Amino acid sequence: MGDELAISVRGLRKSYGGNVAVAGVDLEVHRGEVFALLGPNGAGKTTTVEILEGYRNRDDGEVSVLGVDPAHADADWRSRVGIVLQGTGEFDELTVAEVVHHFAAFYPNADDPDKVIARVGLDAKRKARTHSLSGGQKRRLDVALGIIGRPELLFLDEPTTGFDPEARREFWELIRDLSAAGTTILLTTHYLDEAESLADRVGVISGGTIIDVSTPALLGGRQSALATVSWRTPDGALEQIETATPTAVLRELAERHDGEVPGLTVTRPTLEDIYLKMIGHR
Ligand code: ATP
């Protein structure tokens, strides 16, 4: 397990009674990497991540997170790891500013709470009581609490669920900033565009095992997948063909048409198309 690895997992297994949730996961996340774990509901993502966070016991396997087995983690290790769990934090009558300042006090090298509040876009809600926040705002507060300790490694479990599109884009910028500053990030998400936009590599987990790990561009043989060329015939009907040589098809179409080819599009499978195919095959 080299020093350049933030996370190293071999043969991880976990069952709940007779139900096998994680059935032999191998995983490596490099320092400085943004890694997205994808998989359908019940695939074993949260179980895997919570074992890495030291919140769940495992049945079997080797796990090293920042060089430490999380099953035996101490306060020093905890201060180096940031965690944003699923579900939203509410802190009764406390305000946003009070909660973030309170959490900052737990860390030896905490960030400036006011800057962190601004960074997650909650400046206008500094004095709001947490129970009055919207779902997306509570999620932002969760993120603030995950990064207040300036973690070397940040776990984000479905971080943008409930965010509006603008908030999601702002959050992506925050993740890029954290990554540029050297933070290693492991996130789970059901949003394929989020994985594509943020992740250096993605791992697809299904039925408790990792079925592929790759960059978003190469996952599931995406780069060699056929392109679809479609256009409209003179009577308005849609024609389309799948081809490995779309440029040749375009050339032929251009020759056939005098001027513009009506309704011309060339598309390749999206990450979501590839992912759904992979999951469907299981
Ligand atoms: P989701 O996308 O829905 O969050 P997930 O990939 O995170 O799913 P897990 O929460 O890890 O999946 O669940 C994996 C399997 O383990 C599921 O079948 C789930 O029902 C089961 N499971 C998870 N937690 C427990 C628990 N505390 N007790 C019993 N079974 C559990």
CSV table of C-alpha atoms and ligand atoms in Angstrom, one decimal:
chain,number,residue,atom,x,y,z
A,1,MET,CA,0.0,0.0,0.0
A,2,GLY,CA,2.0,2.9,-1.3
A,3,ASP,CA,2.2,6.4,0.2
A,4,GLU,CA,0.6,7.9,-2.9
A,5,LEU,CA,-2.7,6.1,-2.1
A,6,ALA,CA,-5.2,7.9,0.0
A,7,ILE,CA,-7.5,4.8,0.1
A,8,SER,CA,-6.6,1.2,-0.5
A,9,VAL,CA,-9.2,-1.6,-0.2
A,10,ARG,CA,-8.7,-5.3,-0.8
A,11,GLY,CA,-11.4,-8.0,-0.6
A,12,LEU,CA,-13.8,-5.9,1.5
A,13,ARG,CA,-16.9,-7.9,2.6
A,14,LYS,CA,-19.9,-7.0,4.7
A,15,SER,CA,-23.2,-8.8,5.3
A,16,TYR,CA,-26.2,-7.8,7.3
A,17,GLY,CA,-27.6,-11.1,8.5
A,18,GLY,CA,-27.9,-13.2,5.4
A,19,ASN,CA,-27.9,-10.2,3.1
A,20,VAL,CA,-24.5,-9.6,1.4
A,21,ALA,CA,-24.1,-5.8,1.0
A,22,VAL,CA,-20.4,-5.8,-0.1
A,23,ALA,CA,-19.1,-8.9,-1.7
A,24,GLY,CA,-15.3,-8.4,-2.2
A,25,VAL,CA,-14.6,-4.8,-3.2
A,26,ASP,CA,-11.1,-3.8,-4.3
A,27,LEU,CA,-10.5,-0.1,-4.7
A,28,GLU,CA,-7.6,2.4,-4.9
A,29,VAL,CA,-8.0,6.1,-4.7
A,30,HIS,CA,-4.8,8.2,-5.3
A,31,ARG,CA,-3.9,11.2,-3.3
A,32,GLY,CA,-5.3,14.4,-4.9
A,33,GLU,CA,-7.8,12.4,-6.9
A,34,VAL,CA,-11.5,13.0,-7.2
A,35,PHE,CA,-13.1,9.6,-7.3
A,36,ALA,CA,-16.8,9.0,-7.9
A,37,LEU,CA,-18.5,5.8,-6.8
A,38,LEU,CA,-21.6,5.1,-8.9
A,39,GLY,CA,-24.2,2.3,-8.5
A,40,PRO,CA,-27.9,1.7,-8.2
A,41,ASN,CA,-29.8,1.8,-5.0
A,42,GLY,CA,-28.7,-0.9,-2.6
A,43,ALA,CA,-25.4,-1.6,-4.6
A,44,GLY,CA,-23.3,-1.2,-1.5
A,45,LYS,CA,-21.9,2.3,-1.9
A,46,THR,CA,-22.9,3.7,1.5
A,47,THR,CA,-21.8,0.5,3.3
A,48,THR,CA,-18.4,0.7,1.6
A,49,VAL,CA,-18.0,4.4,2.3
A,50,GLU,CA,-19.1,4.1,5.9
A,51,ILE,CA,-16.5,1.4,6.5
A,52,LEU,CA,-13.8,3.7,5.0
A,53,GLU,CA,-15.0,6.4,7.3
A,54,GLY,CA,-14.7,4.1,10.3
A,55,TYR,CA,-18.5,4.2,11.0
A,56,ARG,CA,-19.2,0.5,10.2
A,57,ASN,CA,-17.4,-2.7,11.0
A,58,ARG,CA,-16.4,-5.0,8.1
A,59,ASP,CA,-16.5,-8.7,8.0
A,60,ASP,CA,-13.4,-9.2,6.0
A,61,GLY,CA,-10.8,-7.5,3.9
A,62,GLU,CA,-7.9,-5.0,4.2
A,63,VAL,CA,-8.6,-1.3,4.4
A,64,SER,CA,-6.2,1.6,4.6
A,65,VAL,CA,-7.3,5.2,4.6
A,66,LEU,CA,-4.6,7.8,4.9
A,67,GLY,CA,-2.3,5.0,5.9
A,68,VAL,CA,-4.6,3.9,8.8
A,69,ASP,CA,-7.1,1.1,9.3
A,70,PRO,CA,-10.3,3.1,10.0
A,71,ALA,CA,-11.5,0.4,12.3
A,72,HIS,CA,-8.7,1.5,14.7
A,73,ALA,CA,-8.8,5.2,13.9
A,74,ASP,CA,-7.8,7.9,16.5
A,75,ALA,CA,-8.7,11.5,16.9
A,76,ASP,CA,-5.7,12.6,14.8
A,77,TRP,CA,-6.9,10.5,11.9
A,78,ARG,CA,-10.5,11.9,12.3
A,79,SER,CA,-9.2,15.4,12.1
A,80,ARG,CA,-7.6,14.7,8.7
A,81,VAL,CA,-10.8,13.3,7.3
A,82,GLY,CA,-13.9,15.3,6.4
A,83,ILE,CA,-17.3,13.5,6.1
A,84,VAL,CA,-20.6,14.6,4.6
A,85,LEU,CA,-23.1,11.9,5.3
A,86,GLN,CA,-26.4,11.3,3.6
A,87,GLY,CA,-29.3,13.1,5.2
A,88,THR,CA,-29.4,16.6,6.5
A,89,GLY,CA,-28.1,18.1,9.7
A,90,GLU,CA,-30.4,20.0,11.9
A,91,PHE,CA,-29.2,21.6,15.1
A,92,ASP,CA,-32.4,22.7,16.8
A,93,GLU,CA,-32.3,26.4,17.7
A,94,LEU,CA,-28.7,27.0,16.8
A,95,THR,CA,-27.9,29.3,13.9
A,96,VAL,CA,-25.8,28.5,10.9
A,97,ALA,CA,-22.9,30.6,12.2
A,98,GLU,CA,-23.1,29.0,15.7
A,99,VAL,CA,-23.0,25.5,14.3
A,100,VAL,CA,-20.0,26.1,12.0
A,101,HIS,CA,-18.1,27.9,14.8
A,102,HIS,CA,-18.9,25.2,17.2
A,103,PHE,CA,-17.6,22.5,14.8
A,104,ALA,CA,-14.5,24.5,14.0
A,105,ALA,CA,-13.5,24.2,17.7
A,106,PHE,CA,-13.1,20.4,17.3
A,107,TYR,CA,-10.3,20.7,14.8
A,108,PRO,CA,-6.6,21.5,15.4
A,109,ASN,CA,-6.2,23.3,12.1
A,110,ALA,CA,-9.8,24.5,11.4
A,111,ASP,CA,-10.6,26.9,8.5
A,112,ASP,CA,-12.1,30.3,9.2
A,113,PRO,CA,-15.8,29.5,9.8
A,114,ASP,CA,-17.1,32.7,8.2
A,115,LYS,CA,-15.1,32.0,5.0
A,116,VAL,CA,-16.4,28.5,4.9
A,117,ILE,CA,-20.0,29.7,5.4
A,118,ALA,CA,-19.5,32.1,2.4
A,119,ARG,CA,-17.8,29.3,0.4
A,120,VAL,CA,-20.9,27.0,0.6
A,121,GLY,CA,-23.1,29.9,-0.3
A,122,LEU,CA,-24.8,30.4,3.1
A,123,ASP,CA,-23.7,34.0,3.8
A,124,ALA,CA,-27.2,35.3,3.7
A,125,LYS,CA,-28.3,32.6,6.2
A,126,ARG,CA,-25.6,33.1,8.8
A,127,LYS,CA,-28.1,34.0,11.4
A,128,ALA,CA,-30.9,31.7,10.4
A,129,ARG,CA,-31.7,28.8,12.7
A,130,THR,CA,-30.8,25.5,11.0
A,131,HIS,CA,-34.3,24.1,11.3
A,132,SER,CA,-35.5,27.0,9.1
A,133,LEU,CA,-33.2,26.2,6.2
A,134,SER,CA,-34.4,24.6,3.0
A,135,GLY,CA,-33.3,21.1,2.1
A,136,GLY,CA,-30.6,22.3,-0.2
A,137,GLN,CA,-29.4,24.8,2.3
A,138,LYS,CA,-29.1,22.1,5.0
A,139,ARG,CA,-27.1,20.1,2.6
A,140,ARG,CA,-24.8,23.1,2.1
A,141,LEU,CA,-24.4,23.3,5.9
A,142,ASP,CA,-23.5,19.6,5.9
A,143,VAL,CA,-20.8,20.4,3.3
A,144,ALA,CA,-19.5,23.3,5.4
A,145,LEU,CA,-19.2,21.0,8.4
A,146,GLY,CA,-17.4,18.4,6.3
A,147,ILE,CA,-14.7,20.9,5.1
A,148,ILE,CA,-14.3,23.1,8.2
A,149,GLY,CA,-11.4,21.0,9.5
A,150,ARG,CA,-9.4,21.4,6.2
A,151,PRO,CA,-9.5,17.6,5.6
A,152,GLU,CA,-6.9,15.9,3.5
A,153,LEU,CA,-9.6,13.5,2.4
A,154,LEU,CA,-13.2,14.4,2.0
A,155,PHE,CA,-16.1,11.8,1.8
A,156,LEU,CA,-19.3,13.1,0.2
A,157,ASP,CA,-22.3,10.8,0.1
A,158,GLU,CA,-24.7,12.0,-2.5
A,159,PRO,CA,-23.7,15.6,-1.8
A,160,THR,CA,-26.0,17.5,-4.2
A,161,THR,CA,-29.3,15.6,-3.6
A,162,GLY,CA,-31.9,18.3,-3.3
A,163,PHE,CA,-29.8,21.1,-4.8
A,164,ASP,CA,-31.3,23.3,-7.5
A,165,PRO,CA,-29.2,23.4,-10.8
A,166,GLU,CA,-27.5,26.6,-9.9
A,167,ALA,CA,-26.5,25.4,-6.4
A,168,ARG,CA,-25.2,22.2,-8.0
A,169,ARG,CA,-22.9,24.2,-10.3
A,170,GLU,CA,-21.7,26.3,-7.4
A,171,PHE,CA,-21.0,23.1,-5.5
A,172,TRP,CA,-19.0,21.7,-8.4
A,173,GLU,CA,-16.9,24.8,-8.3
A,174,LEU,CA,-16.3,24.4,-4.6
A,175,ILE,CA,-15.2,20.7,-5.2
A,176,ARG,CA,-12.9,21.8,-8.0
A,177,ASP,CA,-11.4,24.5,-5.7
A,178,LEU,CA,-10.8,21.9,-2.9
A,179,SER,CA,-9.3,19.5,-5.4
A,180,ALA,CA,-7.0,22.1,-6.8
A,181,ALA,CA,-5.8,22.8,-3.2
A,182,GLY,CA,-4.9,19.1,-3.0
A,183,THR,CA,-7.9,17.6,-1.1
A,184,THR,CA,-8.6,14.0,-2.1
A,185,ILE,CA,-12.3,13.5,-2.6
A,186,LEU,CA,-14.4,10.3,-2.7
A,187,LEU,CA,-18.0,11.0,-3.6
A,188,THR,CA,-21.1,8.8,-4.3
A,189,THR,CA,-23.7,10.2,-6.6
A,190,HIS,CA,-26.6,9.2,-8.7
A,191,TYR,CA,-26.0,12.1,-11.1
A,192,LEU,CA,-23.9,11.0,-14.0
A,193,ASP,CA,-23.3,14.6,-15.2
A,194,GLU,CA,-21.9,15.3,-11.7
A,195,ALA,CA,-19.5,12.3,-12.0
A,196,GLU,CA,-18.5,13.3,-15.5
A,197,SER,CA,-17.9,16.9,-14.5
A,198,LEU,CA,-16.0,16.3,-11.3
A,199,ALA,CA,-14.3,12.9,-11.2
A,200,ASP,CA,-10.9,12.0,-12.4
A,201,ARG,CA,-12.0,8.4,-12.2
A,202,VAL,CA,-15.3,6.6,-11.6
A,203,GLY,CA,-16.0,3.2,-10.1
A,204,VAL,CA,-19.2,1.4,-10.8
A,205,ILE,CA,-20.5,-0.9,-8.0
A,206,SER,CA,-23.3,-3.3,-8.5
A,207,GLY,CA,-24.4,-6.1,-6.3
A,208,GLY,CA,-21.6,-5.4,-3.8
A,209,THR,CA,-18.8,-5.6,-6.3
A,210,ILE,CA,-16.9,-3.1,-8.4
A,211,ILE,CA,-17.7,-3.9,-12.1
A,212,ASP,CA,-15.5,-1.2,-13.7
A,213,VAL,CA,-13.1,1.6,-12.8
A,214,SER,CA,-12.1,4.1,-15.4
A,215,THR,CA,-12.0,7.7,-16.4
A,216,PRO,CA,-15.5,9.1,-17.3
A,217,ALA,CA,-14.3,9.2,-21.0
A,218,LEU,CA,-13.3,5.6,-21.2
A,219,LEU,CA,-15.8,3.9,-18.9
A,220,GLY,CA,-17.4,0.8,-20.4
A,221,GLY,CA,-15.5,1.2,-23.7
A,222,ARG,CA,-17.2,4.5,-24.2
A,223,GLN,CA,-14.5,5.9,-26.5
A,224,SER,CA,-15.0,3.1,-29.1
A,225,ALA,CA,-18.8,3.1,-28.8
A,226,LEU,CA,-20.7,3.8,-32.1
A,227,ALA,CA,-21.8,7.3,-33.0
A,228,THR,CA,-25.4,7.9,-34.1
A,229,VAL,CA,-25.9,10.1,-37.1
A,230,SER,CA,-29.4,11.4,-37.7
A,231,TRP,CA,-31.0,13.7,-40.2
A,232,ARG,CA,-34.4,14.4,-41.8
A,233,THR,CA,-35.4,13.2,-45.3
A,234,PRO,CA,-37.2,15.6,-47.6
A,235,ASP,CA,-40.6,14.4,-46.4
A,236,GLY,CA,-39.6,15.1,-42.8
A,237,ALA,CA,-39.0,11.6,-41.6
A,238,LEU,CA,-36.1,10.9,-39.2
A,239,GLU,CA,-33.3,8.8,-40.5
A,240,GLN,CA,-30.6,7.5,-38.3
A,241,ILE,CA,-27.7,5.1,-38.4
A,242,GLU,CA,-25.1,3.9,-35.9
A,243,THR,CA,-21.6,4.0,-37.3
A,244,ALA,CA,-18.0,3.7,-36.3
A,245,THR,CA,-17.1,6.2,-39.0
A,246,PRO,CA,-19.4,9.2,-38.7
A,247,THR,CA,-17.1,11.5,-40.7
A,248,ALA,CA,-17.5,9.3,-43.7
A,249,VAL,CA,-21.3,9.2,-43.3
A,250,LEU,CA,-21.3,13.0,-43.1
A,251,ARG,CA,-19.3,13.3,-46.2
A,252,GLU,CA,-21.6,11.0,-48.1
A,253,LEU,CA,-24.7,12.9,-46.7
A,254,ALA,CA,-23.2,16.2,-47.7
A,255,GLU,CA,-22.6,15.0,-51.3
A,256,ARG,CA,-26.2,13.7,-51.4
A,257,HIS,CA,-27.7,17.0,-50.2
A,258,ASP,CA,-27.3,20.2,-52.0
A,259,GLY,CA,-26.5,22.5,-49.1
A,260,GLU,CA,-27.4,21.9,-45.4
A,261,VAL,CA,-28.5,18.4,-44.3
A,262,PRO,CA,-31.8,19.0,-42.5
A,263,GLY,CA,-31.9,18.2,-38.8
A,264,LEU,CA,-28.3,16.8,-38.8
A,265,THR,CA,-27.0,15.6,-35.5
A,266,VAL,CA,-24.1,13.4,-34.5
A,267,THR,CA,-24.2,11.9,-31.0
A,268,ARG,CA,-22.1,9.5,-28.9
A,269,PRO,CA,-23.4,7.6,-25.9
A,270,THR,CA,-23.4,9.7,-22.7
A,271,LEU,CA,-21.9,8.5,-19.5
A,272,GLU,CA,-25.4,7.8,-18.4
A,273,ASP,CA,-26.1,5.6,-21.5
A,274,ILE,CA,-23.0,3.6,-20.8
A,275,TYR,CA,-23.7,3.3,-17.1
A,276,LEU,CA,-27.3,2.1,-17.7
A,277,LYS,CA,-26.0,-0.5,-20.1
A,278,MET,CA,-23.5,-1.7,-17.6
A,279,ILE,CA,-26.0,-1.9,-14.8
A,280,GLY,CA,-28.6,-3.5,-17.1
A,281,HIS,CA,-26.2,-6.3,-17.9
A,282,ARG,CA,-26.1,-7.3,-14.3
B,1,ATP,P1,-28.4,3.9,-2.2
B,1,ATP,O1,-27.9,4.3,-3.5
B,1,ATP,O2,-29.8,3.5,-2.1
B,1,ATP,O3,-27.9,4.8,-1.1
B,1,ATP,P2,-26.2,2.1,-1.6
B,1,ATP,O4,-25.4,1.6,-2.8
B,1,ATP,O5,-25.6,3.1,-0.7
B,1,ATP,O6,-27.7,2.5,-1.9
B,1,ATP,P3,-26.1,0.4,0.8
B,1,ATP,O7,-26.9,1.4,1.7
B,1,ATP,O8,-24.7,0.2,1.1
B,1,ATP,O9,-26.4,0.7,-0.7
B,1,ATP,O10,-26.9,-0.9,1.0
B,1,ATP,C1,-26.4,-2.2,0.5
B,1,ATP,C2,-27.3,-3.3,0.9
B,1,ATP,O11,-27.2,-3.5,2.3
B,1,ATP,C3,-28.8,-3.0,0.7
B,1,ATP,O12,-29.4,-4.3,0.3
B,1,ATP,C4,-29.3,-2.6,2.0
B,1,ATP,O13,-30.7,-2.9,2.2
B,1,ATP,C5,-28.4,-3.3,3.0
B,1,ATP,N1,-28.2,-2.6,4.2
B,1,ATP,C6,-27.6,-1.4,4.3
B,1,ATP,N2,-27.5,-0.9,5.6
B,1,ATP,C7,-28.1,-1.9,6.4
B,1,ATP,C8,-28.3,-2.1,7.8
B,1,ATP,N3,-27.9,-1.2,8.6
B,1,ATP,N4,-29.0,-3.2,8.1
B,1,ATP,C9,-29.3,-4.2,7.2
B,1,ATP,N5,-29.2,-4.1,5.9
B,1,ATP,C10,-28.5,-2.9,5.5
